[in-house]
Amino acid sequence: MKILLMNLILFIQKNLNQNDSMILSSLTDDTNDGFINEIVKNNNNLTNNQKNIFINLRTDSENTEIPISILINTHIAFQNAPIEYNHTNKTGINIQFYISNNTLPTTKEINSQFVTNKKTNISTYGYGYHNVFFVEDNTSTDSNGFAAIDNQQYTGAVVETNRTKNKQIGSTFMHEIGHLISLEENVFKGIDSEKYSFIEYPSIMNYNYHCTELFENHCYTFSDNEKFNDWEYIQNNYQEFIPNLKNLYE
């Protein structure tokens, strides 16, 4: 649907008369986040001054809790992102979280095929949501979490909550969101590796991060330094990771 929409915009641009400028404006996506201006204008949760990212949150049972503090800290980190848009002085990214009342369907294994499956994400399918699942025990891998994106742009990540400290859940949450919105292992050798020290590459995507009681702010850090600028990469490449928008534009 994204390709069809872009083709429509290009067609209108080629055949545009001066009186049709309002039509073109309504189809423009100022912040390259998948939400065209017309939809933004009619939705109080969206803004044309920032890139909009929606995250749908679900748990594997009613007993699995999502710590509100990690949502607040992540939201603050994105709002304070060193990103500016040409037409405004406003900085940051508008990231919003929606906690679903529906728990995950029962499965033998929570793996990448499960988290990107249309049936798993039926309530948000085609509406531009990334999905993050909080599970008590992630048996499919030894890691604290993982992220997956299929070729239809159904995105999902898993965060294990069986941790003693919220900061450990928070660092995993921020890390997996990073993967979902463009910070993949192959874009920079410091992502998902110990190649660089945290001083060289101060990012939660770096396995050498220091997320401790003394450095809790590091749990919610993306780099903006010369070695690799996470925020700049997100700004320039997120359009390739926009979740499926099929139902939004039908």
PDB file of N, CA and C in Angstrom, residues 87-144:
ATOM      1  N   HIS A  87      10.933  22.561   8.853  1.00  0.00           N
ATOM      2  CA  HIS A  87       9.874  23.556   8.911  1.00  0.00           C
ATOM      3  C   HIS A  87       9.506  23.958  10.341  1.00  0.00           C
ATOM      4  N   THR A  88      10.240  23.510  11.321  1.00  0.00           N
ATOM      5  CA  THR A  88       9.916  23.828  12.713  1.00  0.00           C
ATOM      6  C   THR A  88      11.149  23.672  13.571  1.00  0.00           C
ATOM      7  N   ASN A  89      11.134  24.324  14.714  1.00  0.00           N
ATOM      8  CA  ASN A  89      12.234  24.194  15.672  1.00  0.00           C
ATOM      9  C   ASN A  89      12.006  23.057  16.650  1.00  0.00           C
ATOM     10  N   LYS A  90      10.847  22.422  16.570  1.00  0.00           N
ATOM     11  CA  LYS A  90      10.534  21.376  17.533  1.00  0.00           C
ATOM     12  C   LYS A  90      11.415  20.153  17.310  1.00  0.00           C
ATOM     13  N   THR A  91      11.885  19.554  18.395  1.00  0.00           N
ATOM     14  CA  THR A  91      12.748  18.392  18.289  1.00  0.00           C
ATOM     15  C   THR A  91      12.059  17.166  18.866  1.00  0.00           C
ATOM     16  N   GLY A  92      12.692  16.027  18.651  1.00  0.00           N
ATOM     17  CA  GLY A  92      12.204  14.802  19.266  1.00  0.00           C
ATOM     18  C   GLY A  92      11.293  13.986  18.373  1.00  0.00           C
ATOM     19  N   ILE A  93      10.891  12.834  18.908  1.00  0.00           N
ATOM     20  CA  ILE A  93      10.012  11.900  18.220  1.00  0.00           C
ATOM     21  C   ILE A  93       8.801  11.626  19.103  1.00  0.00           C
ATOM     22  N   ASN A  94       7.632  11.639  18.510  1.00  0.00           N
ATOM     23  CA  ASN A  94       6.392  11.380  19.240  1.00  0.00           C
ATOM     24  C   ASN A  94       6.146   9.871  19.280  1.00  0.00           C
ATOM     25  N   ILE A  95       6.619   9.215  20.345  1.00  0.00           N
ATOM     26  CA  ILE A  95       6.387   7.782  20.497  1.00  0.00           C
ATOM     27  C   ILE A  95       5.268   7.576  21.509  1.00  0.00           C
ATOM     28  N   GLN A  96       4.300   6.746  21.154  1.00  0.00           N
ATOM     29  CA  GLN A  96       3.152   6.512  22.023  1.00  0.00           C
ATOM     30  C   GLN A  96       2.943   5.027  22.204  1.00  0.00           C
ATOM     31  N   PHE A  97       2.503   4.673  23.415  1.00  0.00           N
ATOM     32  CA  PHE A  97       2.308   3.271  23.764  1.00  0.00           C
ATOM     33  C   PHE A  97       0.839   3.000  24.060  1.00  0.00           C
ATOM     34  N   TYR A  98       0.363   1.869  23.571  1.00  0.00           N
ATOM     35  CA  TYR A  98      -1.018   1.447  23.791  1.00  0.00           C
ATOM     36  C   TYR A  98      -0.996   0.048  24.399  1.00  0.00           C
ATOM     37  N   ILE A  99      -1.527  -0.064  25.603  1.00  0.00           N
ATOM     38  CA  ILE A  99      -1.522  -1.347  26.308  1.00  0.00           C
ATOM     39  C   ILE A  99      -2.813  -2.100  25.978  1.00  0.00           C
ATOM     40  N   SER A 100      -2.671  -3.244  25.339  1.00  0.00           N
ATOM     41  CA  SER A 100      -3.827  -4.036  24.932  1.00  0.00           C
ATOM     42  C   SER A 100      -4.395  -4.807  26.118  1.00  0.00           C
ATOM     43  N   ASN A 101      -5.713  -4.943  26.137  1.00  0.00           N
ATOM     44  CA  ASN A 101      -6.379  -5.749  27.164  1.00  0.00           C
ATOM     45  C   ASN A 101      -6.346  -7.230  26.826  1.00  0.00           C
ATOM     46  N   ASN A 102      -5.991  -7.549  25.590  1.00  0.00           N
ATOM     47  CA  ASN A 102      -5.989  -8.947  25.146  1.00  0.00           C
ATOM     48  C   ASN A 102      -4.598  -9.557  25.317  1.00  0.00           C
ATOM     49  N   THR A 103      -4.535 -10.667  26.012  1.00  0.00           N
ATOM     50  CA  THR A 103      -3.260 -11.359  26.178  1.00  0.00           C
ATOM     51  C   THR A 103      -2.925 -12.129  24.894  1.00  0.00           C
ATOM     52  N   LEU A 104      -1.674 -12.520  24.780  1.00  0.00           N
ATOM     53  CA  LEU A 104      -1.222 -13.241  23.597  1.00  0.00           C
ATOM     54  C   LEU A 104      -1.897 -14.601  23.482  1.00  0.00           C
ATOM     55  N   PRO A 105      -2.149 -15.057  22.269  1.00  0.00           N
ATOM     56  CA  PRO A 105      -2.705 -16.408  22.108  1.00  0.00           C
ATOM     57  C   PRO A 105      -1.690 -17.453  22.572  1.00  0.00           C
ATOM     58  N   THR A 106      -2.189 -18.573  23.029  1.00  0.00           N
ATOM     59  CA  THR A 106      -1.324 -19.647  23.513  1.00  0.00           C
ATOM     60  C   THR A 106      -0.493 -20.216  22.373  1.00  0.00           C
ATOM     61  N   THR A 107       0.777 -20.448  22.642  1.00  0.00           N
ATOM     62  CA  THR A 107       1.669 -21.010  21.632  1.00  0.00           C
ATOM     63  C   THR A 107       2.728 -21.871  22.307  1.00  0.00           C
ATOM     64  N   LYS A 108       3.250 -22.830  21.580  1.00  0.00           N
ATOM     65  CA  LYS A 108       4.305 -23.682  22.134  1.00  0.00           C
ATOM     66  C   LYS A 108       5.604 -22.907  22.287  1.00  0.00           C
ATOM     67  N   GLU A 109       5.848 -21.968  21.359  1.00  0.00           N
ATOM     68  CA  GLU A 109       7.095 -21.220  21.376  1.00  0.00           C
ATOM     69  C   GLU A 109       6.868 -19.810  20.849  1.00  0.00           C
ATOM     70  N   ILE A 110       7.337 -18.826  21.590  1.00  0.00           N
ATOM     71  CA  ILE A 110       7.251 -17.440  21.144  1.00  0.00           C
ATOM     72  C   ILE A 110       8.521 -17.136  20.363  1.00  0.00           C
ATOM     73  N   ASN A 111       8.443 -17.259  19.037  1.00  0.00           N
ATOM     74  CA  ASN A 111       9.605 -17.050  18.178  1.00  0.00           C
ATOM     75  C   ASN A 111       9.292 -15.944  17.160  1.00  0.00           C
ATOM     76  N   SER A 112      10.225 -15.704  16.239  1.00  0.00           N
ATOM     77  CA  SER A 112      10.054 -14.615  15.278  1.00  0.00           C
ATOM     78  C   SER A 112       8.842 -14.833  14.379  1.00  0.00           C
ATOM     79  N   GLN A 113       8.562 -16.081  14.018  1.00  0.00           N
ATOM     80  CA  GLN A 113       7.392 -16.359  13.177  1.00  0.00           C
ATOM     81  C   GLN A 113       6.100 -16.037  13.925  1.00  0.00           C
ATOM     82  N   PHE A 114       6.101 -16.301  15.222  1.00  0.00           N
ATOM     83  CA  PHE A 114       4.905 -16.036  16.021  1.00  0.00           C
ATOM     84  C   PHE A 114       4.658 -14.540  16.163  1.00  0.00           C
ATOM     85  N   VAL A 115       5.703 -13.768  16.470  1.00  0.00           N
ATOM     86  CA  VAL A 115       5.500 -12.350  16.768  1.00  0.00           C
ATOM     87  C   VAL A 115       5.182 -11.526  15.524  1.00  0.00           C
ATOM     88  N   THR A 116       5.535 -12.015  14.325  1.00  0.00           N
ATOM     89  CA  THR A 116       5.215 -11.275  13.100  1.00  0.00           C
ATOM     90  C   THR A 116       3.992 -11.846  12.381  1.00  0.00           C
ATOM     91  N   ASN A 117       3.347 -12.836  12.967  1.00  0.00           N
ATOM     92  CA  ASN A 117       2.203 -13.482  12.327  1.00  0.00           C
ATOM     93  C   ASN A 117       0.972 -12.576  12.361  1.00  0.00           C
ATOM     94  N   LYS A 118       0.253 -12.532  11.245  1.00  0.00           N
ATOM     95  CA  LYS A 118      -0.952 -11.702  11.163  1.00  0.00           C
ATOM     96  C   LYS A 118      -1.969 -12.085  12.232  1.00  0.00           C
ATOM     97  N   LYS A 119      -2.120 -13.381  12.508  1.00  0.00           N
ATOM     98  CA  LYS A 119      -3.093 -13.832  13.501  1.00  0.00           C
ATOM     99  C   LYS A 119      -2.721 -13.351  14.897  1.00  0.00           C
ATOM    100  N   THR A 120      -1.415 -13.294  15.188  1.00  0.00           N
ATOM    101  CA  THR A 120      -0.977 -12.811  16.492  1.00  0.00           C
ATOM    102  C   THR A 120      -1.323 -11.340  16.666  1.00  0.00           C
ATOM    103  N   ASN A 121      -1.256 -10.578  15.572  1.00  0.00           N
ATOM    104  CA  ASN A 121      -1.425  -9.125  15.629  1.00  0.00           C
ATOM    105  C   ASN A 121      -2.715  -8.669  14.957  1.00  0.00           C
ATOM    106  N   ILE A 122      -3.755  -9.486  15.012  1.00  0.00           N
ATOM    107  CA  ILE A 122      -4.966  -9.222  14.248  1.00  0.00           C
ATOM    108  C   ILE A 122      -5.609  -7.881  14.615  1.00  0.00           C
ATOM    109  N   SER A 123      -5.529  -7.473  15.890  1.00  0.00           N
ATOM    110  CA  SER A 123      -6.191  -6.234  16.309  1.00  0.00           C
ATOM    111  C   SER A 123      -5.482  -4.987  15.793  1.00  0.00           C
ATOM    112  N   THR A 124      -4.180  -5.084  15.519  1.00  0.00           N
ATOM    113  CA  THR A 124      -3.429  -3.920  15.031  1.00  0.00           C
ATOM    114  C   THR A 124      -2.982  -4.094  13.585  1.00  0.00           C
ATOM    115  N   TYR A 125      -3.333  -5.192  12.972  1.00  0.00           N
ATOM    116  CA  TYR A 125      -2.897  -5.504  11.610  1.00  0.00           C
ATOM    117  C   TYR A 125      -3.254  -4.388  10.639  1.00  0.00           C
ATOM    118  N   GLY A 126      -2.253  -3.840   9.955  1.00  0.00           N
ATOM    119  CA  GLY A 126      -2.488  -2.858   8.910  1.00  0.00           C
ATOM    120  C   GLY A 126      -2.731  -1.448   9.369  1.00  0.00           C
ATOM    121  N   TYR A 127      -2.538  -1.153  10.660  1.00  0.00           N
ATOM    122  CA  TYR A 127      -2.817   0.188  11.169  1.00  0.00           C
ATOM    123  C   TYR A 127      -1.567   0.949  11.614  1.00  0.00           C
ATOM    124  N   GLY A 128      -0.401   0.467  11.260  1.00  0.00           N
ATOM    125  CA  GLY A 128       0.812   1.222  11.519  1.00  0.00           C
ATOM    126  C   GLY A 128       1.410   1.057  12.900  1.00  0.00           C
ATOM    127  N   TYR A 129       1.074  -0.028  13.583  1.00  0.00           N
ATOM    128  CA  TYR A 129       1.628  -0.273  14.914  1.00  0.00           C
ATOM    129  C   TYR A 129       2.813  -1.225  14.865  1.00  0.00           C
ATOM    130  N   HIS A 130       3.844  -0.899  15.649  1.00  0.00           N
ATOM    131  CA  HIS A 130       4.832  -1.899  16.022  1.00  0.00           C
ATOM    132  C   HIS A 130       4.241  -2.645  17.223  1.00  0.00           C
ATOM    133  N   ASN A 131       4.607  -3.891  17.397  1.00  0.00           N
ATOM    134  CA  ASN A 131       4.090  -4.674  18.516  1.00  0.00           C
ATOM    135  C   ASN A 131       5.233  -5.149  19.398  1.00  0.00           C
ATOM    136  N   VAL A 132       5.083  -4.943  20.701  1.00  0.00           N
ATOM    137  CA  VAL A 132       6.056  -5.449  21.669  1.00  0.00           C
ATOM    138  C   VAL A 132       5.307  -6.299  22.685  1.00  0.00           C
ATOM    139  N   PHE A 133       5.807  -7.517  22.892  1.00  0.00           N
ATOM    140  CA  PHE A 133       5.154  -8.470  23.776  1.00  0.00           C
ATOM    141  C   PHE A 133       6.006  -8.679  25.029  1.00  0.00           C
ATOM    142  N   PHE A 134       5.384  -8.504  26.184  1.00  0.00           N
ATOM    143  CA  PHE A 134       6.050  -8.754  27.456  1.00  0.00           C
ATOM    144  C   PHE A 134       5.667 -10.153  27.932  1.00  0.00           C
ATOM    145  N   VAL A 135       6.679 -10.989  28.115  1.00  0.00           N
ATOM    146  CA  VAL A 135       6.410 -12.373  28.525  1.00  0.00           C
ATOM    147  C   VAL A 135       7.201 -12.676  29.785  1.00  0.00           C
ATOM    148  N   GLU A 136       6.645 -13.529  30.619  1.00  0.00           N
ATOM    149  CA  GLU A 136       7.288 -13.879  31.880  1.00  0.00           C
ATOM    150  C   GLU A 136       8.595 -14.621  31.652  1.00  0.00           C
ATOM    151  N   ASP A 137       8.589 -15.551  30.692  1.00  0.00           N
ATOM    152  CA  ASP A 137       9.782 -16.357  30.449  1.00  0.00           C
ATOM    153  C   ASP A 137       9.889 -16.640  28.957  1.00  0.00           C
ATOM    154  N   ASN A 138      10.939 -16.139  28.340  1.00  0.00           N
ATOM    155  CA  ASN A 138      11.152 -16.327  26.915  1.00  0.00           C
ATOM    156  C   ASN A 138      11.986 -17.588  26.698  1.00  0.00           C
ATOM    157  N   THR A 139      11.336 -18.692  26.409  1.00  0.00           N
ATOM    158  CA  THR A 139      12.032 -19.983  26.306  1.00  0.00           C
ATOM    159  C   THR A 139      12.670 -20.218  24.939  1.00  0.00           C
ATOM    160  N   SER A 140      12.346 -19.373  23.944  1.00  0.00           N
ATOM    161  CA  SER A 140      12.845 -19.622  22.594  1.00  0.00           C
ATOM    162  C   SER A 140      14.295 -19.163  22.407  1.00  0.00           C
ATOM    163  N   THR A 141      14.817 -18.392  23.348  1.00  0.00           N
ATOM    164  CA  THR A 141      16.185 -17.903  23.237  1.00  0.00           C
ATOM    165  C   THR A 141      16.733 -17.613  24.629  1.00  0.00           C
ATOM    166  N   ASP A 142      18.046 -17.580  24.741  1.00  0.00           N
ATOM    167  CA  ASP A 142      18.682 -17.282  26.020  1.00  0.00           C
ATOM    168  C   ASP A 142      18.760 -15.785  26.294  1.00  0.00           C
ATOM    169  N   SER A 143      18.451 -14.963  25.316  1.00  0.00           N
ATOM    170  CA  SER A 143      18.556 -13.518  25.480  1.00  0.00           C
ATOM    171  C   SER A 143      17.354 -12.957  26.228  1.00  0.00           C
ATOM    172  N   ASN A 144      17.486 -11.693  26.650  1.00  0.00           N
ATOM    173  CA  ASN A 144      16.396 -11.028  27.374  1.00  0.00           C
ATOM    174  C   ASN A 144      15.253 -10.612  26.457  1.00  0.00           C
TER     175      ASN A 144
END
